[in-house]
């Protein structure tokens, strides 16, 4: 019996030593980025049977009786609860607010088993413009199309060229809105202008003049930067026309002169060729007037938008809450080029720890599932922040004391068993 007690005491020492190691590791990593605390879970060793299930001569049942053989470590579980977010002000520092992991890989197109998962987003751009982890692994994601949608499929490196430029874009459509005063008298005029861009990105001015001709009726003309009427040289080619308003103040009809109107399927304004001081080209400039109103009060017409721009240099970048890399150019253009892939598994505790804040999938974790923040996953990417460790030092020190006392108690079992063995040896004397 004393020999069994020695074995039980040793199992306690081993198990509580593991618990001490686990708690110590938690304390040591209390400042490690995105570290997730661990805990040692114990289970009782299979006991030695003393009495089996049976019946007495009187028919009463006998309960089974076993003496335990000690304790063992059943598992080391990791707590993946959200850590607090710490602001760093560094744009390449990224944190996940929600479930999931960043996906990294040592090379382009690496197999899924080579992918590494991490919550630590202390990333940087290397000399090739690639977003990499602290130890140089490429952060993975997808390329984003012109429509802003990620082309989910093969994972790509998140990267950009720091010398990239935004190409010039000719203005093909401008929208005019606001109010033409219903209180205006026939003969009253109003003039507005806007900057537009030719095919080389050169800024031009387009001037739009309104002239009230009758109740609920206005005429308009479009002029080029030199003040010449756009559309041709003769009156029959004037780029302009008339607007008729309904009694409720909305546009009833828009007419344009001599074939320069929008197609009949989209009669919202005037369409005219680039000419005059502007660069001639195949594109046409469409000016949409359908948002105009005619109410009593002030005239507030203005160009609300135009779709052209000059060329521009890269001025800045940022990551959106959806994990999209957005490039900002000096011409005001913003372009999304890549979106971070967020990985998740059914059982995070089944992930295998690789060190340096990395994990890999196993059969216990389930297959890696890739998604997009804010769409496939209820997770957002926070730029300029890092996730802190979720270690609670007060709790860890409390657990450390408990583990120490449990270790001492197990050592006392061995001391007591030794004394009993000594007394047994002394029985012969």
CSV table of C-alpha atoms in Angstrom, one decimal:
chain,number,residue,atom,x,y,z
A,1,UNK,CA,0.0,0.0,0.0
A,2,UNK,CA,2.8,2.3,0.8
A,3,UNK,CA,4.5,1.5,-2.5
A,4,UNK,CA,1.3,2.5,-4.4
A,5,UNK,CA,1.2,5.7,-2.4
A,6,UNK,CA,4.7,6.5,-3.6
A,7,UNK,CA,3.6,6.0,-7.2
A,8,UNK,CA,0.5,8.2,-6.6
A,9,UNK,CA,2.7,10.9,-5.0
A,10,UNK,CA,5.0,10.9,-8.0
A,11,UNK,CA,2.1,11.2,-10.4
A,12,UNK,CA,1.0,14.2,-8.5
A,13,UNK,CA,4.4,15.8,-8.6
A,14,UNK,CA,4.6,15.2,-12.4
A,15,UNK,CA,1.2,16.6,-13.1
A,16,UNK,CA,1.5,19.6,-10.9
A,17,UNK,CA,4.9,20.3,-12.3
A,18,UNK,CA,3.2,20.5,-15.7
A,19,UNK,CA,0.6,22.8,-14.3
A,20,UNK,CA,3.4,25.0,-12.9
A,21,UNK,CA,5.1,25.1,-16.3
A,22,UNK,CA,1.8,26.0,-18.0
A,23,UNK,CA,1.1,28.9,-15.6
A,24,UNK,CA,4.7,30.1,-15.8
A,25,UNK,CA,4.5,30.1,-19.6
A,26,UNK,CA,1.3,32.2,-19.4
A,27,UNK,CA,3.0,34.7,-17.1
A,28,UNK,CA,6.1,34.9,-19.2
A,29,UNK,CA,3.9,35.6,-22.3
A,30,UNK,CA,1.6,38.2,-20.7
A,31,UNK,CA,3.1,40.8,-23.0
A,32,UNK,CA,3.3,38.7,-26.1
A,33,UNK,CA,1.2,39.9,-29.0
A,34,UNK,CA,-2.1,38.0,-29.4
A,35,UNK,CA,-0.9,35.2,-27.0
A,36,UNK,CA,-3.7,32.9,-25.8
A,37,UNK,CA,-3.4,31.6,-22.2
A,38,UNK,CA,-3.3,27.8,-21.6
A,39,UNK,CA,-4.5,25.6,-18.8
A,40,UNK,CA,-3.5,22.1,-17.7
A,41,UNK,CA,-6.5,19.7,-17.3
A,42,UNK,CA,-6.1,16.7,-15.0
A,43,UNK,CA,-7.7,13.3,-15.0
A,44,UNK,CA,-7.7,10.5,-12.5
A,45,UNK,CA,-5.6,7.4,-13.3
A,46,UNK,CA,-7.5,4.1,-13.8
A,47,UNK,CA,-8.0,2.6,-10.3
A,48,UNK,CA,-7.1,-0.8,-8.9
A,49,UNK,CA,-10.2,-2.9,-8.3
A,50,UNK,CA,-10.8,-4.0,-4.7
A,51,UNK,CA,-14.3,-5.3,-5.0
A,52,UNK,CA,-16.3,-6.0,-8.1
A,53,UNK,CA,-20.0,-5.8,-8.7
A,54,UNK,CA,-21.7,-8.7,-7.1
A,55,UNK,CA,-24.3,-9.9,-4.6
A,56,UNK,CA,-24.2,-11.1,-1.0
A,57,UNK,CA,-25.8,-14.4,0.1
A,58,UNK,CA,-28.8,-12.4,1.1
A,59,UNK,CA,-29.2,-11.0,-2.4
A,60,UNK,CA,-28.0,-7.5,-1.7
A,61,UNK,CA,-25.8,-5.9,-4.4
A,62,UNK,CA,-22.2,-5.0,-3.7
A,63,UNK,CA,-21.0,-1.7,-5.0
A,64,UNK,CA,-17.8,-1.8,-7.1
A,65,UNK,CA,-14.8,-0.4,-5.2
A,66,UNK,CA,-11.5,0.8,-6.7
A,67,UNK,CA,-8.5,2.6,-5.3
A,68,UNK,CA,-7.2,5.4,-7.6
A,69,UNK,CA,-3.6,5.2,-8.9
A,70,UNK,CA,-2.9,8.9,-9.1
A,71,UNK,CA,-3.4,11.7,-11.5
A,72,UNK,CA,-2.2,12.5,-15.1
A,73,UNK,CA,-2.4,15.5,-17.4
A,74,UNK,CA,-5.4,14.9,-19.8
A,75,UNK,CA,-4.8,17.9,-22.0
A,76,UNK,CA,-3.3,21.4,-22.3
A,77,UNK,CA,-6.2,23.6,-23.5
A,78,UNK,CA,-5.8,27.1,-25.0
A,79,UNK,CA,-8.2,29.9,-24.3
A,80,UNK,CA,-8.9,31.7,-27.6
A,81,UNK,CA,-11.0,34.5,-26.1
A,82,UNK,CA,-10.6,38.0,-27.6
A,83,UNK,CA,-7.7,40.0,-26.2
A,84,UNK,CA,-7.9,43.7,-25.8
A,85,UNK,CA,-6.7,45.9,-28.7
A,86,UNK,CA,-3.8,48.2,-28.2
A,87,UNK,CA,-3.4,51.3,-30.5
A,88,UNK,CA,0.1,51.6,-32.1
A,89,UNK,CA,-0.5,54.1,-34.9
A,90,UNK,CA,1.4,51.9,-37.3
A,91,UNK,CA,-0.8,51.2,-40.4
A,92,UNK,CA,0.7,47.7,-41.0
A,93,UNK,CA,-0.1,46.6,-37.4
A,94,UNK,CA,-3.4,44.7,-37.8
A,95,UNK,CA,-5.7,43.1,-35.2
A,96,UNK,CA,-8.7,40.9,-35.6
A,97,UNK,CA,-11.8,41.8,-33.7
A,98,UNK,CA,-13.6,38.5,-33.7
A,99,UNK,CA,-12.9,34.9,-34.6
A,100,UNK,CA,-10.3,33.7,-37.1
A,101,UNK,CA,-6.6,34.0,-38.0
A,102,UNK,CA,-4.4,35.7,-40.5
A,103,UNK,CA,-3.0,33.3,-43.1
A,104,UNK,CA,0.7,33.3,-43.9
A,105,UNK,CA,2.9,31.0,-46.1
A,106,UNK,CA,6.6,30.8,-46.8
A,107,UNK,CA,6.1,31.0,-50.6
A,108,UNK,CA,3.6,31.8,-53.3
A,109,UNK,CA,1.1,29.0,-53.9
A,110,UNK,CA,2.3,26.9,-51.0
A,111,UNK,CA,0.2,23.8,-50.1
A,112,UNK,CA,-2.5,24.1,-47.4
A,113,UNK,CA,-0.4,22.1,-45.0
A,114,UNK,CA,2.3,24.7,-45.2
A,115,UNK,CA,0.1,27.6,-44.3
A,116,UNK,CA,0.5,29.1,-40.9
A,117,UNK,CA,-2.3,30.7,-38.9
A,118,UNK,CA,-1.6,33.6,-36.5
A,119,UNK,CA,-3.5,36.2,-34.5
A,120,UNK,CA,-0.3,38.4,-34.2
A,121,UNK,CA,-0.6,41.1,-36.8
A,122,UNK,CA,2.7,42.9,-36.4
A,123,UNK,CA,3.3,43.0,-40.1
A,124,UNK,CA,5.6,45.1,-42.3
A,125,UNK,CA,6.1,45.7,-46.1
A,126,UNK,CA,9.4,44.2,-47.3
A,127,UNK,CA,11.7,45.6,-50.0
A,128,UNK,CA,9.5,44.0,-52.7
A,129,UNK,CA,6.3,45.7,-51.4
A,130,UNK,CA,5.0,42.4,-49.9
A,131,UNK,CA,3.2,42.3,-46.6
A,132,UNK,CA,5.1,39.9,-44.3
A,133,UNK,CA,5.1,38.7,-40.7
A,134,UNK,CA,7.8,39.5,-38.2
A,135,UNK,CA,9.8,36.4,-39.4
A,136,UNK,CA,9.3,37.0,-43.1
A,137,UNK,CA,6.4,34.8,-44.1
A,138,UNK,CA,4.1,36.3,-46.8
A,139,UNK,CA,0.6,37.3,-45.6
A,140,UNK,CA,-2.0,35.8,-47.9
A,141,UNK,CA,-5.2,37.2,-49.5
A,142,UNK,CA,-7.0,37.7,-52.8
A,143,UNK,CA,-6.7,40.3,-55.5
A,144,UNK,CA,-9.6,42.8,-55.8
A,145,UNK,CA,-11.2,43.5,-59.1
A,146,UNK,CA,-12.2,46.9,-60.5
A,147,UNK,CA,-15.7,46.4,-59.0
A,148,UNK,CA,-14.2,46.1,-55.5
A,149,UNK,CA,-15.0,42.4,-55.2
A,150,UNK,CA,-12.2,40.0,-54.2
A,151,UNK,CA,-11.4,37.3,-56.7
A,152,UNK,CA,-11.6,34.4,-54.2
A,153,UNK,CA,-9.7,31.4,-55.5
A,154,UNK,CA,-5.9,30.9,-55.3
A,155,UNK,CA,-4.4,32.8,-52.5
A,156,UNK,CA,-2.0,35.6,-53.5
A,157,UNK,CA,0.6,37.6,-51.6
A,158,UNK,CA,-0.6,40.9,-50.3
A,159,UNK,CA,1.6,43.5,-52.0
A,160,UNK,CA,1.8,46.7,-53.9
A,161,UNK,CA,4.3,48.7,-55.9
A,162,UNK,CA,5.3,51.9,-54.0
A,163,UNK,CA,6.0,53.6,-57.3
A,164,UNK,CA,2.6,52.9,-58.8
A,165,UNK,CA,0.7,55.7,-60.4
A,166,UNK,CA,-3.0,56.3,-61.1
A,167,UNK,CA,-3.7,56.6,-64.8
A,168,UNK,CA,-5.5,59.6,-66.2
A,169,UNK,CA,-9.2,59.0,-67.1
A,170,UNK,CA,-11.2,61.1,-69.5
A,171,UNK,CA,-14.5,62.5,-68.2
A,172,UNK,CA,-17.3,60.7,-69.9
A,173,UNK,CA,-20.1,61.5,-67.6
A,174,UNK,CA,-21.0,64.5,-65.3
A,175,UNK,CA,-24.1,64.8,-63.1
A,176,UNK,CA,-25.9,68.1,-62.5
A,177,UNK,CA,-28.3,68.5,-59.6
A,178,UNK,CA,-29.8,71.2,-57.4
A,179,UNK,CA,-32.7,73.6,-57.9
A,180,UNK,CA,-33.7,76.1,-60.6
A,181,UNK,CA,-35.9,78.6,-58.9
A,182,UNK,CA,-39.5,78.6,-59.8
A,183,UNK,CA,-39.6,82.3,-58.8
A,184,UNK,CA,-37.3,83.2,-61.7
A,185,UNK,CA,-38.7,85.4,-64.4
A,186,UNK,CA,-38.4,84.6,-68.2
A,187,UNK,CA,-35.0,85.8,-69.3
A,188,UNK,CA,-33.3,85.1,-66.0
A,189,UNK,CA,-30.1,83.1,-66.3
A,190,UNK,CA,-27.9,80.9,-64.1
A,191,UNK,CA,-24.4,79.6,-64.9
A,192,UNK,CA,-22.4,76.9,-63.3
A,193,UNK,CA,-19.0,75.3,-64.2
A,194,UNK,CA,-16.9,72.2,-63.3
A,195,UNK,CA,-13.4,70.9,-64.0
A,196,UNK,CA,-13.4,67.9,-66.3
A,197,UNK,CA,-10.4,65.9,-67.7
A,198,UNK,CA,-9.4,65.1,-71.3
A,199,UNK,CA,-7.8,61.8,-72.4
A,200,UNK,CA,-4.4,63.0,-71.3
A,201,UNK,CA,-5.6,64.0,-67.8
A,202,UNK,CA,-5.4,67.7,-68.5
A,203,UNK,CA,-8.0,69.7,-66.5
A,204,UNK,CA,-10.6,71.6,-68.5
A,205,UNK,CA,-13.6,73.7,-67.6
A,206,UNK,CA,-17.1,73.0,-68.8
A,207,UNK,CA,-19.7,75.8,-68.4
A,208,UNK,CA,-23.4,75.2,-68.3
A,209,UNK,CA,-25.8,78.1,-68.8
A,210,UNK,CA,-29.5,78.0,-67.9
A,211,UNK,CA,-32.0,80.5,-69.4
A,212,UNK,CA,-35.6,80.6,-68.3
A,213,UNK,CA,-37.9,80.9,-71.4
A,214,UNK,CA,-41.4,80.4,-69.9
A,215,UNK,CA,-43.2,79.0,-67.0
A,216,UNK,CA,-41.7,75.6,-66.1
A,217,UNK,CA,-39.4,75.8,-69.2
A,218,UNK,CA,-35.7,76.4,-69.4
A,219,UNK,CA,-33.0,76.3,-72.1
A,220,UNK,CA,-29.5,75.3,-71.5
A,221,UNK,CA,-26.2,75.5,-73.4
A,222,UNK,CA,-22.8,73.8,-72.8
A,223,UNK,CA,-19.6,75.8,-73.4
A,224,UNK,CA,-16.0,74.8,-73.6
A,225,UNK,CA,-13.0,76.4,-71.7
A,226,UNK,CA,-12.8,79.2,-74.2
A,227,UNK,CA,-16.4,80.1,-73.9
A,228,UNK,CA,-17.3,78.7,-77.3
A,229,UNK,CA,-20.5,76.7,-77.5
A,230,UNK,CA,-19.7,73.0,-77.5
A,231,UNK,CA,-21.0,70.7,-80.2
A,232,UNK,CA,-19.9,72.4,-83.5
A,233,UNK,CA,-19.5,75.7,-85.2
A,234,UNK,CA,-23.0,76.4,-86.3
A,235,UNK,CA,-26.2,77.2,-84.4
A,236,UNK,CA,-27.7,73.9,-85.6
A,237,UNK,CA,-25.0,72.1,-83.7
A,238,UNK,CA,-25.3,73.9,-80.4
A,239,UNK,CA,-24.8,71.5,-77.5
A,240,UNK,CA,-27.8,72.3,-75.5
A,241,UNK,CA,-31.6,72.1,-75.5
A,242,UNK,CA,-34.6,72.6,-73.3
A,243,UNK,CA,-35.9,71.3,-70.0
A,244,UNK,CA,-39.6,71.1,-69.0
A,245,UNK,CA,-40.6,70.7,-65.4
A,246,UNK,CA,-43.9,69.2,-64.1
A,247,UNK,CA,-46.1,71.1,-61.6
A,248,UNK,CA,-44.6,69.1,-58.7
A,249,UNK,CA,-41.1,70.5,-59.5
A,250,UNK,CA,-39.6,67.3,-61.0
A,251,UNK,CA,-38.2,67.0,-64.5
A,252,UNK,CA,-40.9,66.2,-67.1
A,253,UNK,CA,-38.7,66.1,-70.2
A,254,UNK,CA,-35.3,66.9,-71.4
A,255,UNK,CA,-34.6,67.7,-75.1
A,256,UNK,CA,-31.2,68.3,-76.8
A,257,UNK,CA,-30.5,69.9,-80.1
A,258,UNK,CA,-29.6,68.0,-83.4
A,259,UNK,CA,-28.7,64.5,-82.3
A,260,UNK,CA,-26.5,65.3,-79.4
A,261,UNK,CA,-29.0,64.1,-76.8
A,262,UNK,CA,-28.7,60.9,-74.8
A,263,UNK,CA,-30.1,57.9,-76.6
A,264,UNK,CA,-33.9,57.7,-76.5
A,265,UNK,CA,-33.7,54.9,-74.0
A,266,UNK,CA,-31.9,57.2,-71.6
A,267,UNK,CA,-33.2,60.7,-72.2
A,268,UNK,CA,-31.6,62.3,-69.1
A,269,UNK,CA,-29.4,65.1,-70.6
A,270,UNK,CA,-27.0,66.0,-73.4
A,271,UNK,CA,-24.2,64.0,-75.0
A,272,UNK,CA,-21.5,65.9,-76.9
A,273,UNK,CA,-18.1,65.2,-78.5
A,274,UNK,CA,-14.9,66.5,-77.1
A,275,UNK,CA,-13.7,69.4,-79.3
A,276,UNK,CA,-12.9,73.1,-79.0
A,277,UNK,CA,-9.9,73.4,-76.6
A,278,UNK,CA,-10.3,69.9,-75.3
A,279,UNK,CA,-8.5,66.9,-76.8
A,280,UNK,CA,-10.6,65.2,-79.5
A,281,UNK,CA,-11.3,61.5,-79.0
A,282,UNK,CA,-13.7,58.7,-79.4
A,283,UNK,CA,-15.3,59.3,-76.0
A,284,UNK,CA,-18.3,61.5,-75.6
A,285,UNK,CA,-19.2,63.7,-72.6
A,286,UNK,CA,-22.6,63.0,-71.2
A,287,UNK,CA,-24.1,65.6,-68.9
A,288,UNK,CA,-27.0,64.1,-66.8
A,289,UNK,CA,-29.6,66.7,-65.9
A,290,UNK,CA,-32.3,64.4,-64.6
A,291,UNK,CA,-31.7,65.2,-60.9
A,292,UNK,CA,-32.7,68.9,-61.3
A,293,UNK,CA,-35.7,70.3,-59.6
A,294,UNK,CA,-37.8,73.5,-59.9
A,295,UNK,CA,-39.1,74.7,-56.6
A,296,UNK,CA,-39.8,78.1,-55.2
A,297,UNK,CA,-36.7,79.6,-53.5
A,298,UNK,CA,-33.1,80.0,-54.4
A,299,UNK,CA,-31.3,78.6,-57.5
A,300,UNK,CA,-28.8,76.0,-56.2
A,301,UNK,CA,-27.7,74.1,-59.3
A,302,UNK,CA,-24.2,72.6,-59.3
A,303,UNK,CA,-22.2,69.8,-60.8
A,304,UNK,CA,-22.5,67.0,-58.3
A,305,UNK,CA,-19.9,64.6,-59.8
A,306,UNK,CA,-17.8,63.7,-62.8
A,307,UNK,CA,-16.0,60.5,-63.5
A,308,UNK,CA,-12.6,61.7,-64.9
A,309,UNK,CA,-9.3,62.4,-63.2
A,310,UNK,CA,-5.8,63.5,-63.9
A,311,UNK,CA,-2.8,61.1,-63.3
A,312,UNK,CA,-1.6,60.8,-59.8
A,313,UNK,CA,1.2,59.4,-57.6
A,314,UNK,CA,0.7,57.1,-54.6
A,315,UNK,CA,0.4,59.2,-51.5
A,316,UNK,CA,-0.8,56.8,-48.8
A,317,UNK,CA,-2.3,53.4,-48.1
A,318,UNK,CA,-4.6,52.0,-45.5
A,319,UNK,CA,-6.4,48.8,-44.6
A,320,UNK,CA,-10.2,48.9,-44.3
A,321,UNK,CA,-12.3,47.0,-41.7
A,322,UNK,CA,-12.9,44.4,-44.4
A,323,UNK,CA,-9.2,43.8,-44.6
A,324,UNK,CA,-8.8,45.5,-48.1
A,325,UNK,CA,-5.6,47.2,-49.0
A,326,UNK,CA,-6.6,50.7,-50.2
A,327,UNK,CA,-4.2,52.9,-52.1
A,328,UNK,CA,-4.7,56.6,-52.1
A,329,UNK,CA,-3.3,58.8,-54.9
A,330,UNK,CA,-2.6,62.5,-55.2
A,331,UNK,CA,-5.4,62.9,-57.8
A,332,UNK,CA,-8.0,61.8,-55.2
A,333,UNK,CA,-8.4,58.3,-56.6
A,334,UNK,CA,-8.7,55.4,-54.1
A,335,UNK,CA,-8.1,51.9,-55.4
A,336,UNK,CA,-8.5,48.6,-53.5
A,337,UNK,CA,-6.0,46.0,-54.7
A,338,UNK,CA,-6.0,43.1,-52.3
A,339,UNK,CA,-8.1,41.7,-49.5
A,340,UNK,CA,-6.8,39.7,-46.5
A,341,UNK,CA,-7.9,36.1,-46.2
A,342,UNK,CA,-9.2,35.2,-42.8
A,343,UNK,CA,-8.8,31.5,-41.8
A,344,UNK,CA,-10.9,29.6,-39.3
A,345,UNK,CA,-11.4,26.0,-38.1
A,346,UNK,CA,-14.2,24.2,-36.3
A,347,UNK,CA,-12.0,23.3,-33.3
A,348,UNK,CA,-9.2,25.9,-32.5
A,349,UNK,CA,-7.9,23.8,-29.6
A,350,UNK,CA,-7.1,21.1,-32.2
A,351,UNK,CA,-4.5,23.4,-33.8
A,352,UNK,CA,-0.9,22.5,-33.4
A,353,UNK,CA,1.4,25.1,-32.0
A,354,UNK,CA,4.4,25.9,-34.1
A,355,UNK,CA,6.0,28.6,-32.1
A,356,UNK,CA,6.5,32.3,-33.0
A,357,UNK,CA,2.7,32.8,-32.6
A,358,UNK,CA,1.9,30.3,-35.4
A,359,UNK,CA,-0.5,27.4,-35.6
A,360,UNK,CA,-1.1,24.7,-38.2
A,361,UNK,CA,-4.2,22.6,-38.8
A,362,UNK,CA,-4.5,19.0,-37.7
A,363,UNK,CA,-7.1,16.2,-38.0
A,364,UNK,CA,-8.5,17.3,-34.6
A,365,UNK,CA,-8.9,21.0,-35.6
A,366,UNK,CA,-10.7,20.3,-38.9
A,367,UNK,CA,-10.0,21.7,-42.3
A,368,UNK,CA,-9.0,25.3,-42.8
A,369,UNK,CA,-11.9,27.5,-43.9
A,370,UNK,CA,-11.1,30.8,-45.7
A,371,UNK,CA,-13.4,33.8,-45.6
A,372,UNK,CA,-13.6,37.6,-45.9
A,373,UNK,CA,-13.9,39.8,-42.8
A,374,UNK,CA,-17.3,41.5,-42.5
A,375,UNK,CA,-18.9,39.2,-45.1
A,376,UNK,CA,-18.1,35.6,-44.6
A,377,UNK,CA,-17.1,36.0,-40.9
A,378,UNK,CA,-18.4,38.3,-38.2
A,379,UNK,CA,-14.8,39.7,-37.8
A,380,UNK,CA,-13.3,43.1,-38.6
A,381,UNK,CA,-9.7,44.1,-39.2
A,382,UNK,CA,-8.5,47.0,-37.1
A,383,UNK,CA,-5.5,48.8,-38.7
A,384,UNK,CA,-3.0,50.6,-36.4
A,385,UNK,CA,-3.7,48.2,-33.5
A,386,UNK,CA,-2.4,44.9,-32.1
A,387,UNK,CA,-4.2,42.4,-30.1
A,388,UNK,CA,-2.8,42.0,-26.6
A,389,UNK,CA,-2.4,38.7,-24.7
A,390,UNK,CA,-5.5,37.5,-22.9
A,391,UNK,CA,-3.5,36.5,-19.8
A,392,UNK,CA,-4.9,37.8,-16.5
A,393,UNK,CA,-1.9,38.2,-14.3
A,394,UNK,CA,-3.9,38.2,-11.1
A,395,UNK,CA,-5.5,34.9,-11.9
A,396,UNK,CA,-2.2,33.4,-13.1
A,397,UNK,CA,-0.5,34.3,-9.8
A,398,UNK,CA,-3.4,32.8,-7.9
A,399,UNK,CA,-3.1,29.6,-10.0
A,400,UNK,CA,0.6,29.6,-9.4
A,401,UNK,CA,0.1,29.5,-5.7
A,402,UNK,CA,-2.5,26.7,-5.9
A,403,UNK,CA,-0.2,24.7,-8.2
A,404,UNK,CA,2.7,25.2,-5.7
A,405,UNK,CA,0.6,24.1,-2.8
A,406,UNK,CA,-0.6,21.0,-4.7
A,407,UNK,CA,3.0,20.2,-5.6
A,408,UNK,CA,3.9,20.4,-1.9
A,409,UNK,CA,0.9,18.2,-0.9
A,410,UNK,CA,2.0,15.6,-3.4
A,411,UNK,CA,5.6,15.6,-2.0
A,412,UNK,CA,4.1,15.2,1.4
A,413,UNK,CA,2.4,11.9,0.2
A,414,UNK,CA,5.9,10.6,-0.7
A,415,UNK,CA,7.3,11.7,2.7
A,416,UNK,CA,4.5,9.9,4.5
A,417,UNK,CA,4.8,6.8,2.4
A,418,UNK,CA,8.5,6.7,3.1
A,419,UNK,CA,7.8,6.9,6.9
A,420,UNK,CA,5.4,4.0,6.6
A,421,UNK,CA,7.9,2.0,4.7
A,422,UNK,CA,10.5,2.7,7.4
A,423,UNK,CA,8.1,1.7,10.1
A,424,UNK,CA,7.4,-1.6,8.2
A,425,UNK,CA,11.1,-2.3,8.0
A,426,UNK,CA,11.5,-1.7,11.7
A,427,UNK,CA,8.9,-4.4,12.6
A,428,UNK,CA,11.5,-7.1,12.4
A,429,UNK,CA,13.5,-5.5,15.2
